[in-house]
Amino acid sequence: MAEAHQAVAFQFTVTPEGIDLQLSHQALKEIYLSGVRAWKKRCARIRNNIVTGVYPASPSSWLFVALTVVGTMYTRVDPSMGMIGKIKEHLPVKRCLSHQGQNIMSALLFATVLWLALIYMMRQILKTLLSYHGWMFEEHGKASNMTRIWFTMVKIFSGRKPMLYSFQASLPRLPVPTIQDTMQRYLESVRPLMNDEEFHRMEALAKDFEVKLGPRLQWYLKLKSWWATNYVSDWWEEYVYLRGREPIMVNSNYYAMDFLYVTPTPIQAARAGNLTHALLLYRRKLTREEIKPSTLPGLPVPLCSSQWERMFNSTRTPGQETGKTAHLSVRGNCCSYMPRDPRFDSCLTKHLTLRGRDTRIPWGKARKSFFSNGKNRSSLDCVEKAAFFLTLDGDKPGLQVEDPVKSLDAYAKLLLHGKCYDRWFDKSFTLIVFENGKVGLNAEHSWADAPIIGHLWEVMYDPLQITKGVGTGSGRTKYPFDLGMNSHLDVQLVYQSVWSPALNIAASRVVSIHYFHNSPPGICCFEHRNRRRPFSPLSLFLPSYKNDKGKFCLTYESSMTRLFREGRTETVRSCTIQSSNFVRAMEDHLSASECLKLFHLAAKTHQHISRLSMAGCGIDRHLFCLYVVSKYLGVHSPFLQEVLSEPWSLSTSQTPLQQVELFDLLNHPEYISCGGGFGPVSDQVASSFCVVSVNYVPF
């Protein structure tokens, strides 16, 4: 209890002569410095709020406007057209001021109102400019004069030196597509998946919905879009993630990989220390809003930064019907979860036949039963209030040159689920450091999407920041939880309700993870005119078509909607009539020129629907929100019910590389990584394809 003695700031004793007070100057000094640090943080937050609140102007611009207005008064020019005089007549403190003071005070008040009006006007102009997406549909490298003017205007009104959240108030709201457009695009997307009879049936359902129930649901959705910041994001987080009753491991969480060919140090403790230091530096920059806001690569178009808010000190908690994502503003330390308590060993081999789909419910019950008070409660708080979770894993994964595919498969499975009990999947993200110095990351999905974690991963992985160090571990492992080890039944209950179902599901679902090791990894390429050109997911349709015995499947490709405030993702339905024609041509062995022609047409169509999704004209988020409204109203829609129950058998995702230009990947290819991945998305097929490509910008 030495720390208890260290914490005493003063001592006193009562004597007949009075109270003998002995102050500890060192303790008082630390108290003083702690208060200074706290006030510095408060002042920094206030300053950041002011700077962000007046962006794209700056606080110093108020001084310029004020001096200009006051200066014109001495030239007998009234820039306010009589408004300064009106303000002077109604000044509440004019009796306390001289005539000259009243003039200056009135001028300053007018200058402040004028300054705020100019800021509002600049924001509205920038918001209007950012609402234009016609530039997206022009051919790459052939921008029109209108687009050039638009780019120039965006640069002018974007201001200088923006902070992380500077553009938030200037981003437009996500528009609600019309019912007619959504129905038309939906029918086009399912045409290659259905025969004539099935398609005519679905067409009739869509037309009936468009005429009868659709307009009523659309009205409520329009109302929400006018009132809420984003008409999709809160419902998406609630109903897609937090209300999910399946285990989030494999079904929701995703992972990120280490460098393939570089390991800065093979010492586990050194690697963990270096990366923890880098993460905490990143968190400090995030708290100070010093991270540069994301923009489209090579373009001055800002993206929404709201997802950064819950990166650290956040956790997802279970519930009976729904969970929640709790973000704590307190300063937390990283929590290191060491190897499991060996007293659990006798239970790990039991109950492996249990199969539970609704594992969030028993986990919520176990959390309430075992972690509601006492030592377990404080131990749980230590984890949930921590900045992030750190796992020291005893495995030694990595790329093995003699068997790259098998070694990467094993690496991916360790990152996706590990042994289950050595990860905390509810935490916003878990840093996993292996015994050989390799690392990885497992991220919870409800609070943000992969590009946000990708940005953190790249900054943390900056080779200029990575240093070789030596770390040693000392002391014995402390087990933070007391689950009542004297009662063997308590251990069995926890294992049955939480760990065993997760292990069983992992074993049954993750058998399909498979890496294709090519160069560069993770990119599907084709040769054309002696140049390697990446494309995805068109390269996957042919093997998927063969795997499903001559059938096309509903294909999910993620796209971002962060061009809008609080935007997250949209679905690109990549299986189109044009892509199916290309696959059939390849299967029928048509001429190379004919196949290439069909491929170009398929790629052009794919780019078009990707751009529509980014521009807020996607299909699936609109249909999802219409379905939510129908549930609130208690009305049944056969069309929406069928659409929302369609399985996605082929799924691809995009994780952008080099969001921050920290190093040249072309000149230093040894710093390449496989990126990341996620679990199978469908239980209804023997092997669902889940592919991660490397860029989400369809240009």
XYZ file of C-alpha atoms in Angstrom:
699
model
C 0.000 0.000 0.000
C 2.910 2.333 -0.637
C 0.801 4.364 -3.064
C -1.605 5.213 -0.238
C 1.203 6.864 1.727
C 2.384 8.719 -1.351
C -1.082 10.199 -1.790
C -1.173 11.948 1.607
C -0.849 15.696 0.994
C -0.661 16.764 4.589
C -0.567 15.395 8.152
C -1.804 16.914 11.380
C -1.854 16.075 15.079
C -3.947 17.604 17.852
C -1.915 18.822 20.880
C -2.822 20.893 23.962
C -1.239 23.873 22.224
C -3.513 23.406 19.161
C -3.208 21.665 15.803
C 0.248 20.907 14.454
C -0.150 21.001 10.640
C 2.586 19.477 8.463
C 2.209 20.126 4.763
C 3.917 18.104 2.039
C 5.282 20.629 -0.446
C 5.889 17.947 -3.071
C 2.287 16.757 -2.853
C 0.933 20.301 -3.049
C 3.168 20.976 -6.031
C 1.777 17.927 -7.817
C -1.771 19.038 -6.998
C -1.002 22.471 -8.421
C 0.515 21.017 -11.594
C -2.432 18.651 -12.006
C -4.816 21.607 -11.829
C -2.721 23.534 -14.365
C -2.817 20.579 -16.769
C -6.570 20.263 -16.336
C -7.141 23.955 -17.058
C -4.847 23.794 -20.083
C -6.991 20.979 -21.468
C -10.180 22.931 -20.828
C -8.744 26.009 -22.512
C -7.565 23.913 -25.456
C -11.055 22.407 -25.862
C -12.630 25.860 -25.721
C -10.136 27.165 -28.266
C -10.773 24.187 -30.574
C -14.529 24.675 -30.294
C -14.177 28.341 -31.215
C -11.826 27.673 -34.126
C -14.036 24.870 -35.461
C -17.208 26.839 -34.778
C -16.221 29.802 -36.956
C -14.533 27.800 -39.740
C -13.911 28.470 -42.688
C -13.182 31.871 -41.151
C -10.697 32.280 -38.306
C -11.034 34.074 -34.956
C -8.443 36.620 -36.089
C -10.696 37.596 -38.990
C -13.055 39.191 -36.445
C -10.336 41.685 -35.590
C -9.961 42.599 -39.261
C -13.711 43.163 -39.671
C -13.929 45.148 -36.428
C -11.000 47.429 -37.309
C -12.427 47.980 -40.798
C -15.858 48.978 -39.452
C -14.441 51.232 -36.725
C -11.989 52.797 -39.164
C -14.704 53.727 -41.650
C -16.567 55.631 -38.940
C -13.735 58.161 -38.795
C -13.963 58.733 -42.550
C -17.613 59.716 -42.152
C -18.717 56.660 -44.106
C -21.401 54.511 -42.494
C -20.900 50.911 -43.694
C -23.951 49.799 -41.704
C -26.414 52.082 -43.510
C -27.790 53.383 -40.209
C -27.697 50.122 -38.229
C -24.864 51.315 -35.955
C -27.014 54.287 -34.964
C -29.956 51.985 -34.205
C -27.730 49.790 -32.038
C -26.424 52.891 -30.218
C -29.967 53.979 -29.336
C -30.720 50.630 -27.687
C -27.416 49.984 -25.912
C -28.277 48.748 -22.393
C -25.068 50.202 -20.914
C -24.912 53.509 -22.761
C -25.301 55.478 -19.522
C -21.991 54.014 -18.346
C -20.170 54.984 -21.547
C -19.074 58.227 -23.055
C -20.304 59.349 -26.447
C -17.121 58.016 -28.040
C -17.424 54.764 -26.119
C -21.003 54.299 -27.288
C -19.908 54.728 -30.915
C -17.113 52.166 -30.578
C -19.296 49.668 -28.702
C -22.056 49.960 -31.328
C -19.539 49.544 -34.134
C -18.033 46.444 -32.478
C -21.476 44.874 -32.029
C -22.310 45.547 -35.658
C -18.925 44.156 -36.748
C -19.542 40.968 -34.731
C -22.992 40.465 -36.281
C -21.560 41.157 -39.737
C -18.698 38.711 -39.097
C -21.088 35.952 -38.008
C -23.303 36.604 -41.025
C -20.289 36.326 -43.338
C -19.299 33.033 -41.683
C -22.822 31.676 -42.152
C -22.830 32.781 -45.771
C -19.440 31.165 -46.433
C -20.629 27.925 -44.854
C -23.790 27.889 -46.902
C -21.821 28.538 -50.088
C -19.393 25.724 -49.236
C -22.283 23.398 -48.364
C -23.928 24.204 -51.685
C -20.671 23.566 -53.516
C -20.169 20.238 -51.740
C -23.732 19.217 -52.622
C -22.737 19.173 -56.299
C -21.493 15.766 -57.453
C -21.583 16.149 -61.204
C -17.779 16.183 -61.298
C -17.847 12.563 -60.157
C -19.507 11.363 -63.358
C -17.086 13.017 -65.774
C -14.413 10.974 -67.493
C -11.202 10.832 -65.557
C -8.684 13.400 -66.798
C -11.248 15.286 -68.895
C -12.806 17.751 -66.468
C -15.212 20.281 -67.935
C -14.835 24.031 -67.478
C -17.695 23.971 -64.989
C -15.896 21.354 -62.908
C -12.663 23.353 -62.969
C -14.524 26.420 -61.740
C -16.191 24.290 -59.083
C -12.840 22.952 -57.839
C -11.479 26.499 -57.638
C -14.493 27.703 -55.649
C -14.215 24.754 -53.236
C -10.553 25.563 -52.594
C -11.377 29.235 -51.986
C -14.184 28.575 -49.514
C -12.499 25.631 -47.768
C -10.341 27.932 -45.679
C -6.823 27.320 -44.432
C -5.382 24.890 -41.881
C -8.576 23.020 -41.017
C -8.794 20.982 -37.833
C -10.288 17.498 -37.665
C -13.913 18.624 -37.282
C -13.694 21.949 -39.126
C -15.785 20.850 -42.126
C -18.581 19.142 -40.179
C -20.990 22.081 -40.241
C -20.337 22.647 -43.954
C -21.056 19.103 -45.119
C -24.440 18.589 -46.819
C -27.072 16.201 -45.509
C -27.560 12.828 -47.107
C -30.440 13.194 -49.596
C -33.383 10.796 -49.689
C -33.693 9.236 -53.174
C -37.096 9.185 -54.811
C -39.180 6.025 -54.618
C -39.280 5.821 -58.414
C -35.476 5.947 -58.806
C -34.914 3.362 -56.080
C -37.454 0.956 -57.572
C -35.948 1.290 -61.039
C -32.384 0.707 -59.841
C -33.440 -2.196 -57.658
C -35.154 -3.996 -60.544
C -32.083 -3.446 -62.719
C -29.879 -4.949 -59.996
C -31.896 -8.163 -59.619
C -32.536 -8.789 -63.316
C -29.454 -11.040 -63.832
C -30.359 -13.038 -60.706
C -33.860 -14.065 -61.787
C -35.556 -15.840 -64.624
C -38.389 -14.146 -66.497
C -41.136 -15.478 -64.238
C -39.362 -14.484 -61.009
C -38.507 -11.062 -62.371
C -42.087 -10.278 -63.495
C -43.313 -11.274 -60.037
C -40.791 -8.993 -58.335
C -41.580 -6.200 -60.785
C -45.265 -6.421 -59.827
C -44.403 -6.247 -56.107
C -42.193 -3.214 -56.709
C -44.826 -1.378 -58.734
C -47.471 -2.081 -56.089
C -45.179 -0.765 -53.351
C -44.281 2.315 -55.390
C -47.924 3.280 -55.861
C -49.514 2.280 -52.538
C -47.367 2.035 -49.402
C -44.144 3.618 -50.623
C -45.270 7.293 -50.700
C -46.541 7.084 -47.114
C -43.264 5.646 -45.812
C -41.298 8.136 -47.903
C -43.096 11.059 -46.249
C -41.897 10.003 -42.800
C -38.398 9.458 -44.137
C -38.328 12.943 -45.671
C -39.459 14.368 -42.350
C -36.587 12.615 -40.586
C -34.069 13.829 -43.166
C -35.113 17.441 -42.491
C -34.891 17.031 -38.725
C -31.998 14.610 -38.137
C -28.404 15.140 -39.239
C -28.433 11.897 -41.222
C -31.533 9.859 -41.967
C -29.646 6.535 -42.097
C -26.734 6.380 -39.653
C -28.477 6.154 -36.275
C -30.904 3.462 -37.465
C -28.060 1.617 -39.206
C -26.000 1.500 -36.024
C -28.997 0.533 -33.902
C -30.665 -2.152 -36.025
C -27.775 -3.593 -38.022
C -25.183 -3.672 -35.244
C -26.469 -3.091 -31.716
C -29.685 -5.124 -32.023
C -27.857 -8.065 -33.566
C -28.127 -11.103 -31.292
C -25.390 -13.172 -32.917
C -21.862 -13.063 -31.515
C -20.029 -10.059 -32.916
C -16.870 -12.127 -33.301
C -16.693 -13.329 -36.936
C -20.185 -11.941 -37.699
C -19.360 -8.266 -37.200
C -15.793 -7.564 -36.076
C -13.015 -7.264 -38.644
C -9.232 -7.336 -38.496
C -6.106 -5.617 -39.816
C -2.717 -7.219 -40.524
C 0.909 -6.341 -39.905
C 3.574 -5.786 -42.544
C 4.207 -8.944 -44.544
C 7.974 -8.694 -44.952
C 9.078 -6.407 -42.103
C 9.106 -7.016 -38.365
C 10.757 -4.050 -36.596
C 11.588 -6.172 -33.546
C 10.943 -9.831 -32.664
C 10.650 -8.937 -28.972
C 7.004 -9.002 -27.983
C 7.235 -6.507 -25.114
C 9.263 -4.048 -27.209
C 6.790 -4.156 -30.094
C 3.852 -3.770 -27.717
C 5.507 -0.808 -26.017
C 6.396 0.952 -29.256
C 2.912 0.588 -30.720
C 1.189 1.516 -27.483
C 3.275 4.688 -27.401
C 2.321 5.447 -31.018
C -1.373 4.847 -30.276
C -1.352 7.162 -27.283
C 0.381 9.860 -29.341
C -2.361 9.451 -31.933
C -5.002 9.739 -29.206
C -3.431 12.964 -27.975
C -3.563 14.412 -31.486
C -7.160 13.249 -31.773
C -8.095 14.891 -28.469
C -6.486 18.128 -29.626
C -8.177 17.792 -33.035
C -4.784 18.116 -34.707
C -5.432 15.284 -37.168
C -5.877 16.620 -40.663
C -9.434 15.985 -41.920
C -9.706 13.317 -44.596
C -10.314 14.297 -48.196
C -10.751 12.355 -51.401
C -7.287 11.403 -52.712
C -5.921 14.238 -54.819
C -9.107 16.298 -54.466
C -10.036 19.171 -52.102
C -13.307 17.451 -51.169
C -13.627 16.857 -47.402
C -15.061 13.702 -45.857
C -17.045 13.447 -42.636
C -14.874 13.029 -39.531
C -17.578 12.166 -36.994
C -16.512 8.513 -36.689
C -13.205 9.524 -35.095
C -15.009 10.647 -31.928
C -15.419 7.136 -30.458
C -12.092 5.603 -31.472
C -10.590 5.512 -27.981
C -12.148 4.879 -24.549
C -15.180 3.235 -26.136
C -16.797 -0.136 -25.679
C -19.925 -1.964 -26.741
C -22.102 -3.385 -23.970
C -24.714 -6.147 -24.368
C -28.391 -6.005 -23.471
C -31.549 -8.098 -23.653
C -32.942 -6.500 -26.829
C -30.221 -4.109 -27.869
C -26.760 -3.087 -26.817
C -25.135 0.314 -26.743
C -21.792 1.864 -27.543
C -20.454 3.792 -24.560
C -17.809 6.451 -25.136
C -16.036 7.722 -22.052
C -14.401 11.127 -22.033
C -12.132 10.172 -19.142
C -8.457 9.571 -19.728
C -7.848 5.840 -19.672
C -4.796 3.651 -19.947
C -4.476 0.734 -22.306
C -5.554 -2.501 -20.664
C -3.295 -5.503 -21.103
C -5.117 -8.820 -20.989
C -2.529 -11.470 -20.243
C -2.916 -15.236 -21.002
C -5.926 -16.841 -19.398
C -6.143 -18.066 -15.828
C -5.027 -21.746 -15.794
C -7.855 -22.466 -13.360
C -10.164 -22.351 -16.387
C -8.325 -25.245 -18.062
C -10.585 -27.938 -16.708
C -13.597 -26.318 -18.352
C -12.182 -25.484 -21.767
C -12.684 -28.971 -23.159
C -16.302 -29.215 -22.060
C -19.564 -28.155 -23.694
C -18.011 -27.906 -27.190
C -21.262 -29.197 -28.660
C -23.202 -26.120 -27.558
C -24.448 -23.991 -30.385
C -25.942 -20.630 -29.482
C -26.918 -17.968 -31.959
C -28.280 -15.397 -29.479
C -25.040 -15.152 -27.503
C -25.375 -11.418 -26.819
C -28.253 -12.182 -24.423
C -26.389 -14.707 -22.203
C -23.325 -12.473 -22.276
C -25.507 -9.635 -20.993
C -26.850 -11.882 -18.239
C -23.359 -13.080 -17.314
C -22.128 -9.491 -17.265
C -24.944 -8.536 -14.905
C -24.463 -11.576 -12.678
C -20.694 -11.648 -12.322
C -19.590 -8.043 -12.959
C -22.199 -5.892 -11.236
C -20.246 -5.017 -8.093
C -17.113 -5.541 -6.082
C -13.743 -6.463 -7.516
C -15.218 -7.731 -10.771
C -17.031 -4.419 -11.352
C -13.830 -2.419 -10.944
C -11.944 -4.864 -13.147
C -14.605 -4.535 -15.846
C -14.450 -0.747 -15.565
C -10.699 -0.980 -16.067
C -11.306 -2.710 -19.399
C -14.293 -0.713 -20.612
C -12.877 2.689 -19.671
C -9.472 1.920 -21.138
C -8.227 3.700 -24.241
C -7.989 0.357 -26.036
C -7.388 -3.320 -25.297
C -3.994 -5.001 -25.594
C -3.558 -8.747 -25.976
C -0.181 -10.475 -25.639
C -0.622 -13.655 -27.668
C 1.597 -16.717 -27.429
C 1.305 -17.692 -31.117
C 3.907 -16.951 -33.814
C 2.078 -16.136 -37.068
C 3.390 -14.485 -40.204
C 4.095 -15.024 -43.880
C 5.985 -18.258 -44.539
C 7.654 -18.197 -47.957
C 7.467 -21.974 -48.353
C 3.672 -21.958 -47.787
C 2.347 -18.383 -48.054
C -1.333 -19.259 -48.455
C -1.602 -21.557 -45.437
C 0.439 -19.251 -43.220
C -1.657 -16.211 -44.097
C -4.851 -18.195 -43.566
C -3.696 -19.083 -40.058
C -2.631 -15.478 -39.415
C -6.054 -14.178 -40.481
C -7.919 -16.616 -38.246
C -5.839 -15.622 -35.242
C -6.703 -11.969 -35.848
C -10.378 -12.620 -36.537
C -11.101 -14.730 -33.463
C -7.950 -16.193 -31.860
C -8.906 -18.530 -29.043
C -11.903 -16.294 -28.264
C -11.149 -16.015 -24.544
C -7.980 -13.990 -25.185
C -9.735 -11.104 -26.951
C -12.217 -8.476 -25.768
C -14.400 -8.175 -28.856
C -16.665 -5.483 -27.365
C -13.792 -2.989 -27.139
C -13.560 -0.414 -29.931
C -10.366 -2.132 -31.018
C -7.938 -4.700 -29.660
C -4.215 -4.495 -30.399
C -2.825 -8.032 -30.671
C 0.924 -8.524 -30.233
C 2.283 -12.014 -30.907
C 5.283 -13.706 -29.363
C 7.425 -13.248 -32.487
C 6.789 -9.489 -32.670
C 4.068 -9.674 -35.318
C 0.962 -7.632 -34.569
C -2.610 -7.243 -35.701
C -5.826 -5.539 -34.775
C -9.402 -6.661 -34.192
C -12.011 -3.895 -34.411
C -15.612 -3.703 -33.279
C -17.784 -2.444 -36.133
C -20.679 -0.477 -34.654
C -18.780 2.717 -33.864
C -16.969 3.174 -37.188
C -16.027 1.633 -40.523
C -12.702 0.225 -41.703
C -11.225 3.399 -43.310
C -11.156 5.074 -39.885
C -9.196 2.217 -38.345
C -7.099 2.145 -41.537
C -6.051 5.745 -40.949
C -5.006 4.927 -37.375
C -3.166 1.811 -38.577
C -1.161 3.750 -41.171
C -0.125 6.511 -38.786
C 0.828 3.973 -36.141
C 2.796 2.034 -38.761
C 4.831 4.976 -40.012
C 8.293 3.415 -40.556
C 9.857 6.666 -39.432
C 8.243 6.222 -36.024
C 9.001 2.522 -35.638
C 12.107 1.963 -33.565
C 13.747 -1.237 -32.503
C 13.623 -1.572 -28.769
C 14.235 -4.051 -26.059
C 11.485 -4.856 -23.605
C 11.478 -7.188 -20.649
C 8.564 -8.476 -18.671
C 8.702 -8.983 -14.953
C 6.301 -9.885 -12.226
C 3.654 -12.529 -12.153
C 0.424 -12.510 -14.086
C -2.484 -10.966 -12.204
C -5.934 -12.287 -12.954
C -8.267 -9.283 -12.895
C -11.544 -11.163 -12.413
C -12.822 -13.260 -9.551
C -15.627 -15.431 -10.920
C -16.051 -17.508 -7.807
C -13.424 -20.166 -8.462
C -14.527 -22.147 -5.445
C -17.714 -22.853 -7.336
C -16.976 -24.950 -10.416
C -20.526 -24.283 -11.604
C -19.807 -20.539 -11.914
C -16.986 -21.200 -14.357
C -19.134 -23.586 -16.366
C -21.938 -21.002 -16.631
C -19.603 -18.324 -17.980
C -18.009 -20.727 -20.417
C -21.364 -22.095 -21.641
C -22.917 -18.664 -22.097
C -20.014 -16.796 -23.646
C -16.914 -18.696 -24.723
C -18.174 -22.079 -25.884
C -20.787 -20.752 -28.383
C -18.232 -18.345 -29.784
C -15.624 -21.086 -30.227
C -18.160 -23.377 -31.856
C -19.379 -20.753 -34.311
C -15.810 -19.783 -35.160
C -14.922 -23.394 -35.927
C -17.967 -23.847 -38.156
C -17.876 -20.568 -40.084
C -14.281 -19.523 -40.568
C -13.203 -22.561 -42.562
C -13.624 -20.508 -45.729
C -10.895 -17.931 -45.011
C -8.371 -18.142 -47.810
C -5.714 -15.703 -49.004
C -4.599 -15.417 -52.601
C -0.988 -14.367 -52.406
C -0.076 -12.304 -55.434
C 1.910 -9.137 -56.037
C 0.950 -6.692 -54.737
C -1.145 -8.641 -52.205
C -4.872 -8.077 -52.102
C -5.156 -6.515 -55.573
C -6.746 -8.303 -58.497
C -5.088 -7.185 -61.728
C -5.294 -7.774 -65.449
C -2.782 -7.007 -68.174
C -3.779 -4.428 -70.800
C -1.313 -2.660 -73.077
C 1.592 -3.754 -70.894
C 0.106 -2.037 -67.822
C -1.238 -3.659 -64.702
C -4.693 -2.296 -63.946
C -6.510 -3.141 -60.701
C -10.191 -3.978 -60.720
C -12.629 -5.431 -58.230
C -14.961 -7.260 -57.903
C -15.416 -8.041 -61.605
C -12.553 -10.518 -61.395
C -14.529 -12.539 -58.850
C -17.701 -13.057 -60.830
C -16.253 -15.786 -63.035
C -15.068 -18.090 -60.175
C -18.241 -17.311 -58.242
C -20.340 -18.207 -61.308
C -18.521 -21.524 -61.613
C -18.737 -22.176 -57.877
C -22.519 -21.680 -57.913
C -22.917 -23.929 -60.966
C -23.891 -21.384 -63.535
C -25.798 -18.976 -61.285
C -25.168 -15.378 -60.365
C -25.576 -14.259 -56.786
C -26.453 -11.067 -54.995
C -23.168 -9.218 -54.574
C -22.404 -6.758 -51.792
C -19.695 -4.184 -52.356
C -19.328 -1.443 -49.782
C -19.070 2.206 -50.707
C -18.716 5.201 -48.439
C -21.168 8.102 -48.047
C -18.820 10.295 -46.028
C -19.251 13.096 -48.546
C -22.286 13.796 -46.356
C -22.457 14.626 -42.674
C -22.382 11.532 -40.442
C -22.344 9.361 -43.559
C -21.139 5.785 -43.278
C -21.619 3.223 -46.042
C -23.821 2.287 -48.968
C -24.103 -0.929 -50.951
C -22.914 -1.211 -54.540
C -24.853 -4.048 -56.168
C -21.975 -5.130 -58.356
C -23.724 -7.973 -60.155
C -25.213 -6.138 -63.135
C -26.584 -7.154 -66.516
C -23.325 -5.963 -68.081
C -21.070 -7.935 -65.702
C -23.146 -11.094 -66.211
C -22.858 -10.683 -69.989
C -19.085 -10.452 -69.626
C -18.946 -13.648 -67.510
C -21.120 -15.564 -69.972
C -18.898 -14.407 -72.820
C -15.852 -15.739 -71.008
C -17.613 -19.043 -70.333
C -18.693 -19.330 -73.977
C -15.100 -18.642 -75.130
C -15.951 -15.668 -77.326
C -13.163 -13.779 -79.046
C -10.741 -11.724 -76.981
C -11.901 -8.476 -78.580
C -15.549 -9.238 -77.810
C -14.759 -10.168 -74.201
C -12.685 -7.033 -73.772
C -15.526 -4.925 -75.155
C -18.002 -6.466 -72.723
C -15.538 -6.070 -69.885
C -15.132 -2.352 -70.581
C -18.899 -1.957 -70.624
C -19.216 -3.855 -67.325
C -16.474 -1.755 -65.736
C -18.115 1.465 -66.926
C -21.456 0.381 -65.456
C -19.774 -0.611 -62.216
C -18.112 2.790 -61.940
C -21.428 4.522 -62.581
C -23.343 2.698 -59.844
C -20.398 3.184 -57.454
C -20.531 6.917 -58.055
C -24.284 6.935 -57.558
C -23.789 5.241 -54.192
C -21.184 7.783 -53.111
C -23.479 10.608 -54.248
C -26.303 9.438 -51.972
C -28.344 7.716 -54.687
C -27.865 4.143 -53.512
C -30.581 1.537 -53.156
C -30.120 -0.488 -50.005
C -29.900 2.165 -47.267
C -33.063 3.783 -48.635
C -34.911 0.448 -48.657
C -33.596 -0.347 -45.178
C -34.926 2.913 -43.740
C -38.276 2.454 -45.478
C -38.465 -0.969 -43.828
C -37.719 0.532 -40.391
C -40.491 3.108 -40.870
C -42.924 0.347 -41.861
C -42.123 -1.495 -38.634
C -42.715 1.651 -36.582
C -46.061 2.164 -38.323
C -46.988 -1.487 -37.898
C -47.661 -2.053 -41.598
C -46.541 -5.080 -43.608
C -44.867 -4.797 -46.996
C -44.301 -8.065 -48.923
C -41.882 -6.224 -51.195
C -39.670 -4.854 -48.382
C -39.857 -8.128 -46.483
C -38.534 -10.045 -49.472
C -35.855 -7.489 -50.338
C -34.472 -7.325 -46.792
C -34.313 -11.130 -46.512
C -32.228 -11.685 -49.668
C -28.856 -13.308 -48.818
C -25.548 -11.752 -49.887
C -23.421 -14.660 -51.077
C -20.549 -12.636 -52.515
C -19.180 -9.749 -50.512
C -16.311 -7.376 -51.159
C -15.039 -4.385 -49.244
C -12.631 -1.511 -49.848
C -9.986 -0.343 -47.432
C -8.025 2.653 -48.762
C -4.245 2.434 -48.633
C -1.981 5.419 -47.953
C -4.639 7.759 -46.626
C -1.715 9.646 -45.124
C 1.414 10.136 -47.206
C 3.986 9.049 -44.664
C 6.193 6.958 -46.922
C 6.516 5.907 -50.535
C 5.075 2.426 -50.877
C 6.322 2.080 -54.462
C 9.938 2.646 -53.475
C 9.567 0.661 -50.250
C 7.378 -2.326 -51.181
C 8.602 -4.234 -48.149
C 6.123 -2.217 -46.085
C 3.148 -3.781 -47.862
C 0.394 -5.445 -45.870
C -2.534 -7.657 -46.789
C -4.769 -5.017 -45.256
C -7.553 -6.756 -43.382
C -10.655 -8.855 -43.674
C -13.889 -10.072 -42.158
C -15.869 -13.257 -41.637
C -18.258 -14.977 -44.074
C -21.474 -13.049 -44.596
C -23.833 -15.904 -45.404
C -24.682 -19.225 -43.761
C -26.720 -20.355 -46.764
C -23.822 -21.183 -49.068
C -20.950 -23.588 -48.656
C -18.325 -20.903 -49.160
C -19.075 -17.216 -49.410
C -16.422 -15.009 -50.946
C -15.233 -12.124 -48.777
C -12.664 -10.003 -50.575
C -10.928 -6.842 -49.462
C -9.562 -4.562 -52.173
C -7.445 -1.489 -51.589
C -9.282 1.624 -52.712
C -12.820 2.926 -52.556
C -12.536 5.879 -54.944
C -14.028 4.837 -58.325
C -11.876 7.020 -60.576
